[in-house]
Coordinates of C-alpha atoms in Angstrom, one line a residue:
Chain A
X191 CA 6.6 23.7 7.9
X192 CA 4.6 22.0 10.6
X193 CA 4.7 18.5 11.9
X194 CA 2.8 16.5 14.5
X195 CA 3.3 12.9 15.7
X196 CA 0.8 11.0 17.8
X197 CA 0.5 7.4 18.8
X198 CA -2.9 5.6 19.1
X199 CA -3.0 2.7 21.5
X200 CA -5.2 -0.3 21.0
X201 CA -6.0 -3.4 23.1
X202 CA -9.0 -5.1 21.4
X203 CA -11.1 -7.5 23.4
X204 CA -11.3 -9.8 20.4
X205 CA -8.4 -11.4 18.5
X206 CA -9.7 -9.9 15.3
X207 CA -11.4 -6.6 14.9
X208 CA -11.8 -3.5 12.7
X209 CA -11.8 -0.2 14.7
X210 CA -12.9 2.9 13.0
X211 CA -10.3 5.6 13.8
X212 CA -11.4 8.3 11.3
X213 CA -12.5 10.7 14.0
X214 CA -9.3 10.3 16.0
X215 CA -7.2 10.9 13.0
X216 CA -9.3 14.0 12.1
X217 CA -8.7 15.4 15.5
X218 CA -4.9 15.0 15.3
X219 CA -5.0 16.7 11.9
X220 CA -7.0 19.6 13.3
X221 CA -4.5 20.0 16.3
X222 CA -1.5 19.9 13.9
X223 CA -2.5 23.2 12.3
X224 CA -1.5 21.8 8.9
X225 CA -3.6 23.3 6.1
X226 CA -1.9 21.5 3.1
X227 CA 0.0 18.3 3.7
X228 CA 0.0 14.6 4.3
X229 CA -1.1 12.5 7.2
X230 CA 0.4 9.1 7.5
X231 CA -1.5 6.4 9.5
X232 CA 0.7 3.3 10.0
X233 CA 0.3 0.2 12.1
X234 CA 3.5 -0.3 14.1
X235 CA 2.9 -4.0 14.9
X236 CA 3.4 -6.6 12.2
X237 CA 0.1 -8.4 12.9
X238 CA -2.1 -5.4 12.4
X239 CA -3.0 -3.3 9.3
X240 CA -4.8 -0.2 8.2
X241 CA -7.9 -0.5 6.0
X242 CA -9.6 2.4 4.2
X243 CA -13.1 1.3 3.2
X244 CA -16.8 1.4 4.1
X245 CA -18.3 1.5 7.6
X246 CA -20.8 -1.3 6.7
X247 CA -21.1 -4.3 9.0
X248 CA -21.7 -6.8 6.2
X249 CA -18.8 -5.7 4.1
X250 CA -16.5 -5.8 7.2
X251 CA -17.5 -9.4 7.6
X252 CA -16.9 -10.1 3.9
X253 CA -13.5 -8.6 4.2
X254 CA -12.5 -10.7 7.2
X255 CA -13.9 -13.9 5.4
X256 CA -11.8 -13.2 2.3
X257 CA -8.7 -12.8 4.5
X258 CA -9.4 -16.1 6.2
X259 CA -9.8 -17.7 2.8
X260 CA -6.6 -16.3 1.4
X261 CA -4.4 -16.5 4.6
X262 CA -6.2 -19.0 6.8
X263 CA -5.4 -20.0 10.4
X264 CA -3.0 -22.9 9.7
X265 CA 0.1 -24.6 10.9
X266 CA 2.8 -22.2 9.7
X267 CA 6.6 -22.5 9.8
X268 CA 6.5 -19.3 11.9
X269 CA 5.0 -21.4 14.7
X270 CA 8.2 -23.3 15.3
X271 CA 9.3 -20.1 17.2
X272 CA 6.4 -20.8 19.7
X273 CA 4.2 -18.1 18.1
X274 CA 0.7 -19.1 16.8
X275 CA -0.1 -16.0 14.7
X276 CA 1.4 -16.8 11.3
X277 CA -2.0 -16.0 9.7
X278 CA -2.1 -12.5 11.3
X279 CA 1.3 -11.6 9.7
X280 CA -0.1 -12.7 6.3
X281 CA -3.4 -11.0 6.8
X282 CA -1.6 -7.7 7.5
X283 CA 0.3 -8.1 4.3
X284 CA -2.8 -8.6 2.1
X285 CA -4.7 -5.8 3.9
X286 CA -1.9 -3.2 3.8
X287 CA -0.6 -1.6 7.0
X288 CA -0.6 2.1 6.2
X289 CA -2.6 4.9 4.6
X290 CA -1.3 8.3 3.4
X291 CA -4.2 10.7 3.7
X292 CA -4.1 14.0 2.0
X293 CA -4.8 17.1 4.1
X294 CA -6.5 20.0 2.1
X295 CA -7.7 23.3 3.6
X296 CA -7.0 22.0 7.0
X297 CA -9.1 18.8 6.8
X298 CA -8.7 15.1 5.8
X299 CA -9.4 15.0 2.1
X300 CA -11.3 11.7 1.9
X301 CA -13.8 10.4 -0.5
X302 CA -17.5 10.3 0.5
X303 CA -17.4 6.8 2.0
X304 CA -13.7 6.5 2.9
X305 CA -13.3 5.5 6.6
X306 CA -10.0 4.6 8.2
X307 CA -9.9 1.4 10.2
X308 CA -7.3 -0.1 12.5
X309 CA -7.3 -3.8 11.4
X310 CA -6.4 -6.1 14.3
X311 CA -5.5 -9.7 13.5
X312 CA -3.9 -10.7 16.7
X313 CA -5.3 -8.6 19.5
X314 CA -5.9 -8.8 23.2
X315 CA -2.6 -7.1 23.8
X316 CA -1.4 -3.4 23.7
X317 CA -0.4 -2.3 20.2
X318 CA 0.2 1.1 18.5
X319 CA -0.5 3.1 15.4
X320 CA 1.6 6.1 14.5
X321 CA -0.2 9.1 13.0
X322 CA 2.2 11.7 11.6
X323 CA 1.0 15.0 9.9
X324 CA 3.5 17.1 7.8
X325 CA 2.8 20.2 5.8
X326 CA 2.2 23.9 5.9
Chain B
X285 CA 7.2 24.8 0.3
X286 CA 4.8 24.3 -2.6
X287 CA 1.6 22.2 -2.8
X288 CA -0.9 21.5 -5.5
X289 CA -4.1 19.4 -5.3
X290 CA -6.1 18.2 -8.3
X291 CA -8.9 15.8 -8.8
X292 CA -9.2 13.5 -11.8
X293 CA -12.7 12.4 -12.7
X294 CA -13.6 9.1 -14.3
X295 CA -16.7 7.5 -15.7
X296 CA -15.6 4.3 -17.4
X297 CA -17.9 2.8 -20.0
X298 CA -17.1 -0.7 -18.6
X299 CA -17.7 -2.0 -15.1
X300 CA -14.0 -2.9 -14.8
X301 CA -11.2 -1.1 -16.4
X302 CA -7.5 0.0 -16.0
X303 CA -6.9 3.6 -17.2
X304 CA -3.3 4.7 -17.6
X305 CA -3.1 8.1 -15.9
X306 CA 0.7 8.5 -15.9
X307 CA 0.6 11.4 -18.3
X308 CA -2.1 13.3 -16.4
X309 CA -0.1 12.9 -13.2
X310 CA 3.1 14.1 -14.8
X311 CA 1.3 17.2 -16.0
X312 CA 0.1 18.0 -12.5
X313 CA 3.6 17.6 -11.2
X314 CA 5.0 19.9 -13.9
X315 CA 2.3 22.5 -13.1
X316 CA 3.0 22.3 -9.3
X317 CA 6.6 23.7 -9.7
X318 CA 7.8 21.1 -7.1
X319 CA 11.4 20.0 -7.8
X320 CA 11.9 17.7 -4.8
X321 CA 8.8 16.1 -3.1
X322 CA 6.1 13.6 -3.1
X323 CA 3.0 13.1 -5.3
X324 CA 0.2 11.2 -3.8
X325 CA -2.3 9.5 -6.2
X326 CA -5.3 8.0 -4.2
X327 CA -8.6 6.6 -5.3
X328 CA -11.3 8.4 -3.4
X329 CA -14.0 5.8 -4.0
X330 CA -13.8 2.5 -2.1
X331 CA -14.5 0.3 -5.1
X332 CA -11.5 1.6 -7.1
X333 CA -7.8 1.3 -6.7
X334 CA -4.4 2.5 -8.0
X335 CA -2.1 0.0 -9.7
X336 CA 1.5 0.8 -10.6
X337 CA 2.7 -1.8 -13.2
X338 CA 3.3 -2.5 -16.8
X339 CA 1.3 -1.1 -19.8
X340 CA 1.0 -4.6 -21.4
X341 CA -2.5 -5.9 -22.4
X342 CA -1.8 -9.5 -21.5
X343 CA -0.6 -8.7 -18.0
X344 CA -3.5 -6.4 -17.4
X345 CA -5.8 -9.3 -18.2
X346 CA -3.8 -11.6 -16.0
X347 CA -4.1 -9.1 -13.1
X348 CA -7.9 -8.8 -13.5
X349 CA -8.2 -12.6 -13.7
X350 CA -6.2 -13.0 -10.5
X351 CA -8.5 -10.6 -8.7
X352 CA -11.5 -12.5 -10.0
X353 CA -10.0 -15.7 -8.6
X354 CA -9.2 -14.2 -5.2
X355 CA -12.2 -11.9 -4.8
X356 CA -14.8 -13.3 -7.1
X357 CA -18.2 -11.9 -8.0
X358 CA -20.4 -13.7 -5.4
X359 CA -23.3 -13.3 -3.0
X360 CA -21.7 -11.1 -0.3
X361 CA -23.1 -10.0 3.1
X362 CA -22.6 -6.5 1.8
X363 CA -25.4 -7.1 -0.7
X364 CA -28.0 -7.2 2.1
X365 CA -27.8 -3.3 1.9
X366 CA -29.1 -3.5 -1.7
X367 CA -25.6 -3.1 -3.2
X368 CA -24.2 -5.6 -5.6
X369 CA -20.5 -4.6 -5.6
X370 CA -19.0 -6.5 -2.7
X371 CA -16.3 -8.0 -5.0
X372 CA -15.3 -4.5 -6.0
X373 CA -14.6 -3.4 -2.4
X374 CA -12.4 -6.5 -2.0
X375 CA -10.6 -6.1 -5.3
X376 CA -9.7 -2.6 -4.3
X377 CA -8.2 -3.9 -1.1
X378 CA -6.0 -6.5 -2.8
X379 CA -4.9 -4.0 -5.5
X380 CA -4.1 -1.1 -3.2
X381 CA -5.8 2.2 -3.7
X382 CA -2.9 4.7 -3.6
X383 CA 0.6 5.4 -4.7
X384 CA 3.2 7.8 -3.3
X385 CA 5.4 8.8 -6.2
X386 CA 8.7 10.5 -5.7
X387 CA 9.3 13.8 -7.5
X388 CA 13.0 14.4 -8.3
X389 CA 14.4 17.3 -10.2
X390 CA 10.9 18.4 -11.1
X391 CA 9.8 15.0 -12.6
X392 CA 8.1 11.8 -11.5
X393 CA 10.9 9.5 -10.4
X394 CA 9.5 6.2 -11.8
X395 CA 11.3 3.0 -12.8
X396 CA 11.6 2.3 -16.5
X397 CA 8.3 0.4 -16.8
X398 CA 6.3 1.8 -14.0
X399 CA 3.0 3.2 -15.2
X400 CA 0.2 4.5 -13.0
X401 CA -3.3 3.1 -13.5
X402 CA -6.7 4.0 -12.2
X403 CA -8.2 0.6 -11.4
X404 CA -12.0 0.6 -11.7
X405 CA -13.9 -2.3 -10.3
X406 CA -17.5 -0.8 -10.3
X407 CA -17.6 1.8 -13.0
X408 CA -20.2 3.4 -15.2
X409 CA -20.6 6.2 -12.7
X410 CA -18.6 9.4 -11.9
X411 CA -15.7 8.8 -9.5
X412 CA -12.6 10.7 -8.4
X413 CA -8.9 10.3 -7.8
X414 CA -7.0 12.9 -5.7
X415 CA -3.5 13.9 -6.8
X416 CA -1.6 16.0 -4.3
X417 CA 2.0 17.2 -4.8
X418 CA 4.0 18.6 -1.9
X419 CA 7.6 19.7 -1.8
X420 CA 10.1 22.4 -2.6
Chain C
X33 CA 13.0 21.9 4.2
X34 CA 15.5 19.1 3.5
X35 CA 15.4 16.3 1.0
X36 CA 17.7 13.5 0.1
X37 CA 17.3 10.9 -2.7
X38 CA 19.3 7.7 -3.0
X39 CA 19.0 4.5 -5.1
X40 CA 19.7 1.1 -3.8
X41 CA 20.8 -1.5 -6.4
X42 CA 20.1 -5.2 -6.1
X43 CA 21.1 -8.2 -8.2
X44 CA 20.0 -11.2 -6.1
X45 CA 21.6 -14.6 -6.9
X46 CA 18.2 -16.3 -6.5
X47 CA 15.1 -15.6 -8.6
X48 CA 13.1 -14.9 -5.4
X49 CA 14.5 -13.4 -2.2
X50 CA 13.8 -11.1 0.7
X51 CA 16.7 -8.7 1.5
X52 CA 16.5 -6.8 4.8
X53 CA 17.4 -3.2 3.9
X54 CA 16.4 -1.6 7.3
X55 CA 20.0 -0.6 8.1
X56 CA 20.7 0.9 4.7
X57 CA 17.5 3.0 4.9
X58 CA 18.4 4.1 8.5
X59 CA 21.8 5.3 7.2
X60 CA 20.2 7.4 4.4
X61 CA 17.8 8.9 7.0
X62 CA 20.8 9.8 9.2
X63 CA 22.7 11.4 6.3
X64 CA 19.7 13.4 5.2
X65 CA 19.7 15.5 8.4
X66 CA 15.9 15.3 8.5
X67 CA 14.5 15.3 12.1
X68 CA 10.8 15.2 11.3
X69 CA 9.5 13.9 8.0
X70 CA 8.8 11.0 5.8
X71 CA 11.0 8.4 4.1
X72 CA 9.6 6.7 1.0
X73 CA 11.1 3.3 0.0
X74 CA 9.7 2.2 -3.3
X75 CA 10.7 -0.6 -5.7
X76 CA 11.2 0.8 -9.1
X77 CA 10.9 -2.5 -11.0
X78 CA 7.5 -3.9 -11.5
X79 CA 8.4 -7.5 -10.5
X80 CA 9.7 -6.5 -7.1
X81 CA 8.1 -5.2 -3.9
X82 CA 8.7 -3.8 -0.4
X83 CA 7.6 -5.8 2.6
X84 CA 7.6 -4.5 6.2
X85 CA 7.4 -7.4 8.6
X86 CA 9.4 -9.7 10.8
X87 CA 13.0 -10.9 10.3
X88 CA 12.1 -14.5 11.1
X89 CA 13.1 -17.3 8.6
X90 CA 9.9 -19.4 9.1
X91 CA 7.6 -16.5 8.5
X92 CA 9.6 -15.4 5.4
X93 CA 9.0 -18.9 4.0
X94 CA 5.3 -18.8 4.9
X95 CA 5.0 -15.4 3.1
X96 CA 6.6 -16.7 -0.1
X97 CA 4.4 -19.8 0.1
X98 CA 1.3 -17.8 0.4
X99 CA 2.3 -15.7 -2.6
X100 CA 2.9 -18.9 -4.6
X101 CA -0.5 -20.1 -3.7
X102 CA -2.3 -16.9 -4.6
X103 CA -0.2 -15.9 -7.7
X104 CA 1.5 -19.2 -8.8
X105 CA 4.0 -19.7 -11.5
X106 CA 1.7 -20.5 -14.5
X107 CA 1.1 -19.9 -18.2
X108 CA 0.1 -16.2 -18.2
X109 CA -1.2 -14.1 -21.1
X110 CA 1.8 -11.8 -20.4
X111 CA 4.1 -14.6 -21.6
X112 CA 2.9 -14.1 -25.2
X113 CA 5.4 -11.2 -25.2
X114 CA 8.2 -13.6 -24.6
X115 CA 8.4 -12.9 -20.9
X116 CA 8.1 -15.7 -18.3
X117 CA 7.6 -13.6 -15.2
X118 CA 3.8 -13.0 -15.0
X119 CA 3.7 -14.4 -11.5
X120 CA 6.3 -11.9 -10.4
X121 CA 4.2 -8.9 -11.5
X122 CA 1.2 -10.4 -9.6
X123 CA 3.3 -11.2 -6.5
X124 CA 4.5 -7.6 -6.4
X125 CA 0.9 -6.4 -6.5
X126 CA -0.2 -8.5 -3.5
X127 CA 2.9 -7.7 -1.5
X128 CA 2.8 -4.0 -2.1
X129 CA 5.8 -2.2 -3.6
X130 CA 6.4 0.8 -1.3
X131 CA 6.5 1.9 2.3
X132 CA 6.3 5.4 3.7
X133 CA 8.3 5.4 6.9
X134 CA 7.9 8.2 9.5
X135 CA 11.1 9.9 10.6
X136 CA 10.8 11.3 14.2
X137 CA 13.6 13.0 16.1
X138 CA 16.0 12.1 13.3
X139 CA 15.3 8.4 13.3
X140 CA 13.0 5.9 11.5
X141 CA 10.0 5.6 13.7
X142 CA 9.3 1.9 13.3
X143 CA 7.5 -0.5 15.6
X144 CA 9.5 -3.0 17.7
X145 CA 9.6 -5.8 15.1
X146 CA 9.1 -3.8 11.9
X147 CA 11.9 -4.6 9.4
X148 CA 12.0 -3.3 5.8
X149 CA 12.6 -5.9 3.1
X150 CA 13.3 -5.6 -0.6
X151 CA 11.1 -8.4 -2.0
X152 CA 12.5 -9.8 -5.3
X153 CA 10.3 -12.0 -7.4
X154 CA 12.3 -12.0 -10.6
X155 CA 16.0 -11.5 -9.7
X156 CA 19.3 -12.4 -11.1
X157 CA 19.4 -9.0 -12.8
X158 CA 20.2 -5.4 -11.7
X159 CA 17.2 -3.6 -10.2
X160 CA 16.7 -0.5 -8.1
X161 CA 14.8 0.9 -5.1
X162 CA 14.4 4.6 -4.6
X163 CA 14.7 6.0 -1.0
X164 CA 13.6 9.6 -0.7
X165 CA 13.6 11.5 2.6
X166 CA 11.7 14.8 3.0
X167 CA 11.2 16.9 6.0
X168 CA 12.7 19.5 8.4

């Protein structure tokens, strides 16, 4: 069995952003030598998520607007600690923070429009995503 | 180590539907010969999800009604592309689009009421789910 | 390849609760002997979830309040069966019910603030979480 673990670093210029990381994940899978297995992509910071959906600017805006409607910037109890990012913790929760991608015949086995995004909800600081490939 | 990959095809007569696929997944696990491992079930189209919950008609309606409340049919920016399924992309996001099912002693290791559903939010066309079993 | 499967039992005194299980999961990973692999943590009852976020009391309250806003206690169709926990099924769905944790160099490979919580939405009864470690 083979395994490979890599960490992707992000420091987005904007507070909120969607960064398409499909190509970077594909490269790690190729380097792993795994032919049949799983590739985990998981945001290691609790104000960031992983979104698998369409690379379409309008939809990306619709998605962010839905999150703002469901988990708006507001005066959260979490802010008593001095933090101001309560909404980002909740947006990560609704988005989901990890994807388990199948690897088949040495490649990411994604649907025709599935793209993998790092979803930043409290950026402008260095944060990590773990990518771990396991298989044969 | 053993692995097995299958694709389930769907073309639901209705635009929105919940299709119980527990039996089909169990069959793939049995055919894989895996005794201890993981079985990934992941919707490959970005307007469909995977829901693990109860086979109870009232609850299935409650679930769809919650999704309509949180991510309603509306005039989304995504529709500038000519599409009309912005809500379906958002409903998939809130539902989740994959399940990682444990395989123990050769069987799906589910709780007493856990059933696996293909959740279609923009049907009436051919779409796929990947089922991948990996283990020993 | 090594695998280890354990079940954690819960019977929370309150109907809703967040129970930090990070230490218990770490112990199972250590006992498994797996150095490189995946650890699945999945709630087996369909009115409970798994939440990976911050051990901060204010945030935990913010999270529960968001869920009550998005999936409130109400008169659901599910209640025609005699049940009264429709909201709990929906809260599990929005929370997510499983986490796939990477195991690297024999330890859970979590971010600096990632803590793993059992999220109970219909407690005061015995319920299970499956923890399954697989790897080399």
